[in-house]
Tab-separated table of C-alpha atoms in Angstrom:
chain	number	residue	atom	x	y	z
N	1	MET	CA	0.000	0.000	0.000
N	2	ASN	CA	2.955	2.337	0.474
N	3	ASN	CA	3.033	3.811	-3.023
N	4	VAL	CA	3.679	7.533	-3.295
N	5	GLN	CA	0.728	9.133	-5.074
N	6	PRO	CA	0.825	12.428	-6.996
N	7	ARG	CA	-1.425	14.827	-5.094
N	8	GLY	CA	-4.750	15.569	-6.740
N	9	GLN	CA	-5.703	19.088	-7.816
N	10	TRP	CA	-8.922	20.646	-9.026
N	11	ALA	CA	-8.732	21.094	-12.784
N	12	THR	CA	-11.103	24.082	-12.821
N	13	ARG	CA	-12.476	26.617	-10.345
N	14	ILE	CA	-16.065	25.662	-11.191
N	15	GLY	CA	-15.183	22.043	-10.471
N	16	PHE	CA	-14.085	22.968	-6.957
N	17	ILE	CA	-17.135	25.204	-6.382
N	18	LEU	CA	-19.528	22.456	-7.473
N	19	ALA	CA	-17.739	19.793	-5.428
N	20	ALA	CA	-17.625	21.956	-2.287
N	21	ALA	CA	-21.217	23.067	-2.791
N	22	GLY	CA	-22.173	19.425	-3.347
N	23	SER	CA	-20.633	18.594	0.001
N	24	ALA	CA	-22.619	21.366	1.678
N	25	VAL	CA	-25.827	20.673	-0.243
N	26	GLY	CA	-27.093	17.450	1.262
N	27	LEU	CA	-29.975	16.091	3.252
N	28	GLY	CA	-29.453	19.019	5.622
N	29	ASN	CA	-30.777	21.381	2.928
N	30	ILE	CA	-33.497	19.277	1.328
N	31	TRP	CA	-34.637	17.391	4.418
N	32	LYS	CA	-33.570	19.082	7.648
N	33	PHE	CA	-33.744	22.807	6.850
N	34	PRO	CA	-37.408	22.815	5.729
N	35	TYR	CA	-38.636	20.939	8.787
N	36	ILE	CA	-36.624	22.918	11.370
N	37	ALA	CA	-37.773	26.143	9.683
N	38	GLY	CA	-41.314	24.792	9.922
N	39	GLN	CA	-40.911	23.935	13.601
N	40	ASN	CA	-39.412	27.335	14.465
N	41	GLY	CA	-41.834	29.720	12.849
N	42	GLY	CA	-40.516	30.279	9.334
N	43	GLY	CA	-39.370	33.787	8.372
N	44	ALA	CA	-37.818	34.906	11.662
N	45	PHE	CA	-35.857	31.652	11.854
N	46	VAL	CA	-34.637	32.107	8.279
N	47	LEU	CA	-33.309	35.592	9.081
N	48	VAL	CA	-31.455	34.328	12.154
N	49	TYR	CA	-30.096	31.413	10.128
N	50	LEU	CA	-28.723	33.768	7.443
N	51	PHE	CA	-27.119	35.932	10.137
N	52	CYS	CA	-25.517	32.828	11.685
N	53	ILE	CA	-24.113	31.763	8.309
N	54	ALA	CA	-22.337	35.129	8.223
N	55	ILE	CA	-20.913	35.101	11.764
N	56	VAL	CA	-20.290	31.362	12.240
N	57	GLY	CA	-20.289	29.469	8.953
N	58	LEU	CA	-18.300	31.757	6.657
N	59	PRO	CA	-15.416	32.582	9.059
N	60	ILE	CA	-14.817	28.893	9.802
N	61	MET	CA	-15.145	27.889	6.146
N	62	ILE	CA	-12.545	30.510	5.176
N	63	SER	CA	-10.291	29.235	7.979
N	64	GLU	CA	-10.574	25.600	6.896
N	65	LEU	CA	-9.893	26.448	3.252
N	66	MET	CA	-6.870	28.517	4.310
N	67	ILE	CA	-5.436	25.638	6.328
N	68	GLY	CA	-5.894	23.201	3.456
N	69	ALA	CA	-4.610	25.481	0.693
N	70	HIS	CA	-1.604	26.638	2.723
N	71	THR	CA	-0.458	23.161	3.794
N	72	GLN	CA	-1.657	21.101	0.788
N	73	LYS	CA	-2.398	18.360	3.327
N	74	ASP	CA	-5.308	16.372	4.753
N	75	ALA	CA	-6.890	17.545	8.030
N	76	VAL	CA	-4.427	15.690	10.309
N	77	GLY	CA	-1.383	16.335	8.131
N	78	ALA	CA	-2.243	20.049	7.977
N	79	PHE	CA	-1.797	20.499	11.729
N	80	THR	CA	1.333	18.350	11.656
N	81	PHE	CA	2.731	20.642	8.953
N	82	LEU	CA	1.824	23.768	10.906
N	83	GLU	CA	2.717	22.692	14.444
N	84	GLY	CA	4.716	19.451	14.325
N	85	LYS	CA	3.996	15.798	15.100
N	86	ARG	CA	3.909	16.280	18.877
N	87	SER	CA	1.502	19.199	18.845
N	88	PRO	CA	-1.823	18.754	20.677
N	89	TRP	CA	-3.412	20.778	17.863
N	90	ARG	CA	-3.341	17.614	15.757
N	91	LEU	CA	-6.363	16.638	17.872
N	92	ALA	CA	-8.439	19.119	15.853
N	93	GLY	CA	-7.575	17.191	12.696
N	94	TRP	CA	-8.244	13.843	14.316
N	95	PHE	CA	-11.596	15.026	15.630
N	96	SER	CA	-12.697	16.148	12.184
N	97	VAL	CA	-11.585	12.959	10.379
N	98	ALA	CA	-13.216	10.791	13.057
N	99	ALA	CA	-16.416	12.833	12.756
N	100	ALA	CA	-16.422	12.286	8.975
N	101	PHE	CA	-16.096	8.523	9.473
N	102	ILE	CA	-18.873	8.302	12.070
N	103	ILE	CA	-21.245	10.571	10.141
N	104	LEU	CA	-20.744	8.654	6.883
N	105	SER	CA	-21.514	5.367	8.649
N	106	TYR	CA	-25.040	6.468	9.574
N	107	TYR	CA	-25.646	9.203	6.972
N	108	SER	CA	-25.472	6.525	4.292
N	109	VAL	CA	-28.303	4.707	6.091
N	110	VAL	CA	-30.570	7.746	5.765
N	111	ALA	CA	-29.298	8.246	2.214
N	112	GLY	CA	-30.324	4.656	1.525
N	113	TRP	CA	-33.899	5.561	2.414
N	114	THR	CA	-33.898	7.944	-0.554
N	115	LEU	CA	-33.051	5.075	-2.931
N	116	GLU	CA	-35.933	3.063	-1.511
N	117	TYR	CA	-38.296	5.983	-2.020
N	118	VAL	CA	-37.073	6.611	-5.576
N	119	TRP	CA	-37.950	2.979	-6.312
N	120	ARG	CA	-41.361	3.315	-4.661
N	121	ALA	CA	-42.079	6.529	-6.546
N	122	LEU	CA	-41.212	4.828	-9.844
N	123	GLN	CA	-43.617	2.028	-8.958
N	124	GLY	CA	-46.372	4.546	-8.184
N	125	ALA	CA	-46.586	3.253	-4.625
N	126	PHE	CA	-48.046	6.525	-3.286
N	127	VAL	CA	-50.781	6.928	-5.900
N	128	GLY	CA	-54.273	6.361	-4.540
N	129	GLN	CA	-53.027	5.435	-1.061
N	130	SER	CA	-54.492	6.731	2.195
N	131	PRO	CA	-52.338	8.941	4.456
N	132	GLU	CA	-52.228	6.136	7.007
N	133	ALA	CA	-50.940	3.669	4.414
N	134	ILE	CA	-48.229	6.064	3.216
N	135	GLU	CA	-47.072	6.803	6.762
N	136	GLY	CA	-46.983	3.062	7.363
N	137	MET	CA	-44.561	2.637	4.451
N	138	PHE	CA	-41.862	4.534	6.308
N	139	GLY	CA	-42.457	2.527	9.448
N	140	GLY	CA	-42.229	-0.633	7.382
N	141	LEU	CA	-38.905	0.498	5.887
N	142	ILE	CA	-37.111	1.322	9.127
N	143	GLY	CA	-38.592	-1.807	10.694
N	144	ASP	CA	-37.063	-4.022	7.999
N	145	GLY	CA	-33.421	-4.605	8.938
N	146	THR	CA	-32.517	-6.506	5.780
N	147	ARG	CA	-33.835	-3.797	3.484
N	148	GLN	CA	-32.074	-1.117	5.511
N	149	VAL	CA	-28.717	-2.889	5.280
N	150	ILE	CA	-29.127	-3.396	1.502
N	151	CYS	CA	-29.912	0.303	0.954
N	152	HIS	CA	-27.000	1.297	3.198
N	153	PHE	CA	-24.667	-0.954	1.194
N	154	ALA	CA	-25.931	0.462	-2.110
N	155	PHE	CA	-25.159	4.027	-1.095
N	156	ILE	CA	-21.706	3.188	0.223
N	157	ALA	CA	-21.017	1.375	-3.073
N	158	LEU	CA	-22.127	4.410	-5.119
N	159	SER	CA	-19.824	6.673	-3.101
N	160	LEU	CA	-16.946	4.208	-3.480
N	161	GLY	CA	-17.402	4.106	-7.247
N	162	ILE	CA	-16.975	7.891	-7.509
N	163	VAL	CA	-14.244	8.552	-4.906
N	164	ILE	CA	-12.011	5.751	-6.180
N	165	GLY	CA	-11.658	7.720	-9.448
N	166	GLY	CA	-9.691	10.453	-7.677
N	167	VAL	CA	-10.063	14.219	-7.358
N	168	HIS	CA	-10.249	15.192	-11.041
N	169	LYS	CA	-11.598	12.063	-12.758
N	170	GLY	CA	-13.855	11.023	-9.888
N	171	ILE	CA	-15.135	13.766	-7.582
N	172	GLU	CA	-14.793	16.782	-9.886
N	173	ARG	CA	-16.169	15.018	-12.966
N	174	TRP	CA	-19.161	13.601	-11.128
N	175	SER	CA	-19.826	16.878	-9.303
N	176	LYS	CA	-20.112	18.553	-12.716
N	177	ILE	CA	-22.750	15.963	-13.614
N	178	LEU	CA	-24.640	15.540	-10.335
N	179	MET	CA	-24.898	19.181	-9.282
N	180	PRO	CA	-26.478	20.517	-12.509
N	181	ILE	CA	-28.971	17.636	-12.392
N	182	LEU	CA	-29.705	18.477	-8.749
N	183	PHE	CA	-30.228	22.156	-9.640
N	184	GLY	CA	-32.478	21.182	-12.541
N	185	LEU	CA	-34.646	18.867	-10.439
N	186	LEU	CA	-34.960	21.475	-7.694
N	187	LEU	CA	-35.879	24.162	-10.227
N	188	LEU	CA	-38.648	21.994	-11.693
N	189	LEU	CA	-40.079	21.348	-8.215
N	190	PHE	CA	-39.775	25.040	-7.333
N	191	ILE	CA	-41.620	26.128	-10.495
N	192	ASN	CA	-44.338	23.598	-9.772
N	193	GLY	CA	-44.639	24.921	-6.220
N	194	MET	CA	-44.815	28.551	-7.321
N	195	LEU	CA	-47.617	27.666	-9.728
N	196	SER	CA	-49.602	25.881	-7.002
N	197	ALA	CA	-52.290	27.296	-4.733
N	198	GLY	CA	-49.894	27.285	-1.792
N	199	ALA	CA	-47.260	29.570	-3.349
N	200	ALA	CA	-48.322	32.815	-1.649
N	201	GLU	CA	-48.640	31.180	1.762
N	202	SER	CA	-45.259	29.508	1.302
N	203	LEU	CA	-43.547	32.808	0.459
N	204	HIS	CA	-45.210	34.501	3.434
N	205	PHE	CA	-44.201	31.697	5.770
N	206	MET	CA	-40.572	31.637	4.621
N	207	PHE	CA	-39.895	35.369	4.386
N	208	TYR	CA	-42.287	37.175	6.727
N	209	PRO	CA	-40.456	37.432	10.063
N	210	ASP	CA	-42.825	36.841	12.980
N	211	PHE	CA	-40.418	37.310	15.887
N	212	SER	CA	-43.078	36.319	18.405
N	213	LYS	CA	-42.495	32.731	17.273
N	214	LEU	CA	-38.738	32.956	17.752
N	215	THR	CA	-37.400	31.402	20.958
N	216	PRO	CA	-33.878	31.045	22.392
N	217	VAL	CA	-33.999	27.406	21.293
N	218	SER	CA	-34.779	28.566	17.732
N	219	VAL	CA	-31.719	30.831	17.727
N	220	LEU	CA	-29.490	27.999	18.923
N	221	GLU	CA	-30.996	25.679	16.287
N	222	ALA	CA	-30.265	28.219	13.563
N	223	MET	CA	-26.703	28.675	14.805
N	224	GLY	CA	-26.098	24.941	14.983
N	225	HIS	CA	-27.551	24.291	11.541
N	226	SER	CA	-25.513	27.093	9.962
N	227	PHE	CA	-22.425	25.213	11.125
N	228	TYR	CA	-23.606	21.742	10.099
N	229	THR	CA	-24.968	22.650	6.673
N	230	LEU	CA	-21.618	23.945	5.340
N	231	SER	CA	-19.851	20.642	6.153
N	232	LEU	CA	-17.633	22.332	8.735
N	233	GLY	CA	-15.661	20.386	11.310
N	234	MET	CA	-15.740	17.199	9.204
N	235	ALA	CA	-12.291	17.499	7.532
N	236	ILE	CA	-14.072	18.013	4.187
N	237	ILE	CA	-13.359	21.699	3.621
N	238	VAL	CA	-9.721	21.384	4.761
N	239	THR	CA	-9.293	18.444	2.359
N	240	TYR	CA	-10.994	20.172	-0.569
N	241	GLY	CA	-8.960	23.299	0.190
N	242	SER	CA	-5.770	21.254	-0.025
N	243	TYR	CA	-6.530	20.546	-3.691
N	244	LEU	CA	-6.580	24.309	-4.420
N	245	SER	CA	-3.550	26.275	-5.542
N	246	LYS	CA	-2.189	28.766	-3.021
N	247	GLY	CA	-3.173	31.765	-5.138
N	248	SER	CA	-6.880	30.899	-5.108
N	249	ASN	CA	-9.455	33.466	-4.005
N	250	ILE	CA	-10.486	31.765	-0.786
N	251	VAL	CA	-12.997	34.383	0.355
N	252	GLY	CA	-14.678	34.424	-3.056
N	253	ALA	CA	-14.845	30.633	-3.153
N	254	SER	CA	-16.292	30.511	0.383
N	255	LEU	CA	-18.945	33.085	-0.483
N	256	ARG	CA	-19.985	31.198	-3.623
N	257	VAL	CA	-20.291	27.890	-1.770
N	258	ALA	CA	-22.226	29.487	1.106
N	259	LEU	CA	-24.554	31.331	-1.287
N	260	LEU	CA	-25.249	28.183	-3.317
N	261	ASP	CA	-25.887	26.184	-0.169
N	262	THR	CA	-28.194	28.816	1.320
N	263	ALA	CA	-30.063	29.419	-1.952
N	264	ILE	CA	-30.761	25.722	-2.359
N	265	ALA	CA	-32.002	25.456	1.238
N	266	LEU	CA	-34.402	28.381	0.693
N	267	ILE	CA	-35.601	27.155	-2.709
N	268	ALA	CA	-36.124	23.657	-1.314
N	269	GLY	CA	-38.133	25.107	1.551
N	270	LEU	CA	-40.346	27.070	-0.853
N	271	ALA	CA	-40.799	24.055	-3.149
N	272	ILE	CA	-41.799	21.832	-0.242
N	273	PHE	CA	-43.976	24.263	1.725
N	274	SER	CA	-45.906	25.420	-1.342
N	275	VAL	CA	-47.225	21.925	-2.070
N	276	VAL	CA	-47.774	21.257	1.649
N	277	PHE	CA	-49.881	24.412	2.031
N	278	ALA	CA	-51.689	23.700	-1.256
N	279	VAL	CA	-53.340	20.627	0.255
N	280	GLY	CA	-54.001	22.232	3.637
N	281	MET	CA	-51.313	20.456	5.617
N	282	GLN	CA	-48.946	22.024	8.168
N	283	PRO	CA	-45.188	22.613	7.729
N	284	ALA	CA	-44.104	21.777	11.282
N	285	ALA	CA	-44.114	18.037	10.599
N	286	GLY	CA	-40.656	17.327	12.010
N	287	PRO	CA	-38.264	14.756	10.540
N	288	GLY	CA	-41.177	12.902	8.936
N	289	LEU	CA	-41.819	15.853	6.595
N	290	VAL	CA	-39.923	14.309	3.670
N	291	PHE	CA	-40.678	10.611	4.116
N	292	LYS	CA	-44.258	10.853	5.403
N	293	THR	CA	-45.870	14.237	4.698
N	294	ILE	CA	-44.472	14.860	1.210
N	295	PRO	CA	-45.526	11.445	-0.218
N	296	ILE	CA	-49.028	12.097	1.151
N	297	VAL	CA	-49.053	15.482	-0.590
N	298	PHE	CA	-47.953	13.944	-3.896
N	299	SER	CA	-50.710	11.351	-3.626
N	300	LYS	CA	-53.284	14.172	-3.584
N	301	ILE	CA	-52.162	16.533	-6.349
N	302	PRO	CA	-52.247	16.325	-10.166
N	303	GLY	CA	-48.983	15.020	-11.581
N	304	GLY	CA	-48.030	13.672	-8.174
N	305	TYR	CA	-46.545	10.499	-9.660
N	306	PHE	CA	-43.919	12.421	-11.652
N	307	LEU	CA	-43.305	15.001	-8.918
N	308	ALA	CA	-42.601	12.234	-6.402
N	309	ILE	CA	-39.984	10.723	-8.734
N	310	LEU	CA	-38.320	14.119	-9.249
N	311	PHE	CA	-38.359	14.900	-5.537
N	312	PHE	CA	-36.787	11.676	-4.320
N	313	LEU	CA	-34.240	11.721	-7.134
N	314	LEU	CA	-33.352	15.221	-5.939
N	315	ILE	CA	-32.680	14.202	-2.344
N	316	ALA	CA	-30.835	11.062	-3.493
N	317	PHE	CA	-28.464	13.200	-5.597
N	318	ALA	CA	-28.066	15.653	-2.713
N	319	ALA	CA	-27.185	12.811	-0.356
N	320	LEU	CA	-24.673	11.343	-2.821
N	321	THR	CA	-22.778	14.617	-3.279
N	322	SER	CA	-22.340	14.703	0.499
N	323	THR	CA	-21.320	11.074	1.020
N	324	ILE	CA	-18.544	11.314	-1.561
N	325	SER	CA	-17.053	14.317	0.249
N	326	LEU	CA	-17.264	12.558	3.623
N	327	MET	CA	-15.440	9.571	2.158
N	328	GLU	CA	-12.799	11.717	0.436
N	329	ALA	CA	-11.925	13.470	3.719
N	330	GLN	CA	-10.921	10.102	5.170
N	331	VAL	CA	-9.275	8.774	2.009
N	332	ALA	CA	-7.021	11.862	1.890
N	333	TYR	CA	-5.728	11.021	5.370
N	334	LEU	CA	-4.757	7.469	4.404
N	335	ILE	CA	-3.097	8.639	1.186
N	336	ASP	CA	-1.220	11.609	2.703
N	337	GLU	CA	-0.287	10.265	6.131
N	338	ARG	CA	-0.132	6.521	5.613
N	339	GLY	CA	1.061	6.331	2.023
N	340	TRP	CA	-1.812	4.135	0.835
N	341	ASN	CA	-2.839	4.150	-2.805
N	342	ARG	CA	-6.291	5.517	-3.574
N	343	LYS	CA	-7.844	2.177	-4.525
N	344	ALA	CA	-6.807	0.479	-1.279
N	345	ALA	CA	-7.715	3.507	0.878
N	346	THR	CA	-11.159	3.987	-0.662
N	347	THR	CA	-12.099	0.308	-0.656
N	348	THR	CA	-10.952	-0.234	2.927
N	349	LEU	CA	-12.814	2.799	4.219
N	350	ALA	CA	-15.972	1.865	2.319
N	351	ILE	CA	-15.938	-1.613	3.892
N	352	LEU	CA	-15.303	-0.216	7.385
N	353	CYS	CA	-18.040	2.429	7.050
N	354	PHE	CA	-20.474	-0.208	5.840
N	355	ILE	CA	-19.712	-2.479	8.803
N	356	VAL	CA	-19.833	0.327	11.385
N	357	GLY	CA	-23.102	1.567	9.851
N	358	ILE	CA	-24.904	-1.780	10.208
N	359	PRO	CA	-25.977	-1.099	13.834
N	360	SER	CA	-27.496	2.200	12.651
N	361	ALA	CA	-29.429	0.328	9.949
N	362	LEU	CA	-30.712	-2.090	12.586
N	363	SER	CA	-31.447	0.526	15.264
N	364	TYR	CA	-35.219	0.512	14.806
N	365	ASN	CA	-35.676	-3.187	14.195
N	366	MET	CA	-33.311	-5.979	15.301
N	367	LEU	CA	-31.367	-3.757	17.708
N	368	GLY	CA	-34.374	-1.711	18.792
N	369	SER	CA	-33.868	-2.534	22.453
N	370	TRP	CA	-30.257	-1.322	22.482
N	371	THR	CA	-30.110	2.234	23.843
N	372	PRO	CA	-26.447	3.219	24.431
N	373	LEU	CA	-27.182	6.773	25.609
N	374	GLY	CA	-30.190	7.030	27.889
N	375	ASP	CA	-33.317	6.033	26.001
N	376	ARG	CA	-31.799	6.773	22.586
N	377	ALA	CA	-31.452	4.082	19.929
N	378	PHE	CA	-27.959	3.435	18.540
N	379	PHE	CA	-28.643	5.607	15.466
N	380	ASP	CA	-29.772	8.547	17.608
N	381	SER	CA	-26.899	8.040	20.053
N	382	ILE	CA	-24.168	8.090	17.421
N	383	ASP	CA	-25.785	11.071	15.675
N	384	LEU	CA	-25.868	12.894	19.013
N	385	VAL	CA	-22.167	12.264	19.638
N	386	ALA	CA	-21.051	13.277	16.134
N	387	SER	CA	-23.365	16.207	15.386
N	388	ASN	CA	-23.801	17.735	18.848
N	389	TYR	CA	-20.345	17.188	20.304
N	390	MET	CA	-17.655	16.272	17.755
N	391	LEU	CA	-18.490	18.840	15.070
N	392	PRO	CA	-18.790	21.846	17.418
N	393	ILE	CA	-15.616	20.799	19.275
N	394	SER	CA	-13.760	20.478	15.976
N	395	GLY	CA	-15.041	23.856	14.779
N	396	LEU	CA	-14.215	25.477	18.097
N	397	LEU	CA	-10.665	24.128	18.021
N	398	ILE	CA	-10.139	25.330	14.442
N	399	SER	CA	-11.480	28.828	15.142
N	400	ILE	CA	-9.357	29.186	18.293
N	401	TYR	CA	-6.242	27.874	16.553
N	402	VAL	CA	-6.558	30.089	13.479
N	403	GLY	CA	-7.572	33.156	15.495
N	404	TRP	CA	-5.083	32.888	18.347
N	405	PHE	CA	-2.381	30.263	17.802
N	406	TRP	CA	-1.513	30.382	14.087
N	407	LYS	CA	1.221	32.906	14.762
N	408	ASN	CA	2.438	33.667	11.252
N	409	GLU	CA	0.185	36.573	10.355
N	410	GLN	CA	1.927	36.992	7.010
N	411	ASP	CA	0.926	33.474	5.929
N	412	LYS	CA	-2.697	34.205	6.753
N	413	LYS	CA	-2.633	37.548	4.970
N	414	GLU	CA	-1.071	35.970	1.887
N	415	MET	CA	-3.843	33.353	1.780
N	416	LEU	CA	-6.430	36.169	1.601
N	417	ALA	CA	-4.338	38.444	-0.637
N	418	ALA	CA	-6.898	38.155	-3.456
N	419	SER	CA	-9.413	40.071	-1.285
N	420	PRO	CA	-9.315	43.721	-0.098
N	421	ALA	CA	-7.373	44.382	3.123
N	422	TRP	CA	-10.529	45.178	5.112
N	423	VAL	CA	-11.815	41.645	4.413
N	424	TYR	CA	-8.846	40.171	6.253
N	425	SER	CA	-9.344	42.526	9.207
N	426	LEU	CA	-13.059	41.698	9.454
N	427	TRP	CA	-12.489	37.964	9.111
N	428	HIS	CA	-9.675	38.012	11.683
N	429	PHE	CA	-11.858	39.851	14.210
N	430	MET	CA	-14.722	37.399	13.651
N	431	ILE	CA	-12.587	34.252	13.912
N	432	ARG	CA	-10.914	35.539	17.109
N	433	TYR	CA	-13.885	36.817	19.072
N	434	ILE	CA	-17.337	36.272	17.599
N	435	THR	CA	-17.210	32.847	15.945
N	436	PRO	CA	-15.593	30.829	18.766
N	437	LEU	CA	-17.973	32.374	21.291
N	438	ALA	CA	-20.984	31.474	19.135
N	439	VAL	CA	-19.781	27.885	18.636
N	440	ALA	CA	-19.060	27.543	22.374
N	441	ILE	CA	-22.615	28.665	23.167
N	442	VAL	CA	-24.040	26.094	20.737
N	443	LEU	CA	-21.839	23.357	22.212
N	444	TYR	CA	-22.844	24.240	25.776
N	445	ALA	CA	-26.535	24.304	24.842
N	446	LYS	CA	-26.308	20.941	23.043
N	447	VAL	CA	-24.531	19.315	25.992
N	448	LYS	CA	-27.080	20.743	28.416
N	449	GLU	CA	-30.020	19.747	26.217
N	450	SER	CA	-28.752	16.164	25.892
N	451	GLY	CA	-28.669	15.721	29.657
N	452	LEU	CA	-24.955	14.948	29.670
N	453	PHE	CA	-24.322	17.194	32.680
N	454	ALA	CA	-27.035	15.420	34.668
N	455	TYR	CA	-25.698	12.033	33.548
N	456	ILE	CA	-22.146	12.881	34.665
N	457	ALA	CA	-23.444	14.233	37.981
N	458	SER	CA	-25.345	10.976	38.576
N	459	LEU	CA	-22.065	9.050	38.417
N	460	PHE	CA	-20.749	10.751	41.567
């Protein structure tokens, strides 16, 4: 396995933008953002979310791209390059690579659900069915361990097939195919929504800020999602940044990725809420919005058969663009730090992620009685650890390191030389004071909400 590999590079700027945007545009945009916006009152939540993208998401994304582009290394190797092999700052890299591995292991399970629903949509399984029958389909899926494992395997295999091709011939080439298709599918669904009877209500819900519905929990949710949706703290952005040349416009690239990600989240919300309102249903449906509510909606409207196919193809493509980036973040570590060739690294990681993800696939059926953290199933427990703890810790470490401990100011200024001087000053102020404080607040709130403090106290 110890074959020295020439380091991959993006062939074009648009290739990098599409790949990085593909990483950010995932189930978090098409699935999670609409339902958390629905649960937190719509327009006011959206405004807070956009503000949080600016003060939390963008500064950390710029920092991660800087680290990658400056060192031309994976997330662990970057901190080794900057601080040496004995530096405790390598922990930030380890945290992010470990988070990518854990998240891919269960994210691919959820992604597998989208393949199942594409197949059901093609079969016309939702047409003419009662709401109770459609809701029962989702329960039947997560209750079937064998089907879950097969779907999980299929998605890991799809990701393997793309990542094994490398940066240019694999990830970049497929991003140029998958992302335009994703945009096209979303645009068709958006146009359909804007032509429906629920369009006006959807626009009002998404963009009219009713601050009476905004709670402290809503603000924390917006802050947390602004961090998660841009794929921060998962070693992805550092890795993708390492395939950039050092003269790249990092601020411009970060803005384009963030704008694409945010635009798709908003358009997806409008597309979904318009058809939900058109049939008199409510948007605050929680996680079941996509896999329960939306199929019911499509069963009631003209052209629902074709719209269901388009919709589930859309979220399947969105999930795939994210899983390939999660896998690449880990593959880069094995290639850079361990000297593995890409084929061996990708295949080994795919097998390991599949195996580690099996308990998540069985969490609501064969392993339903196993609750590692409190009353949470294995799937919910591992998601809690990765999303609520590992990602914020990783982001906090990166923001503190770049703001306070990366001593060579000239290196940082050179990385942002393509932008006006005031951009560097603003970013540096944010990454030193505002961003780490915001991430620390989110981390504290998540730990408190999970009951970890009470659990630790009970041990003494």
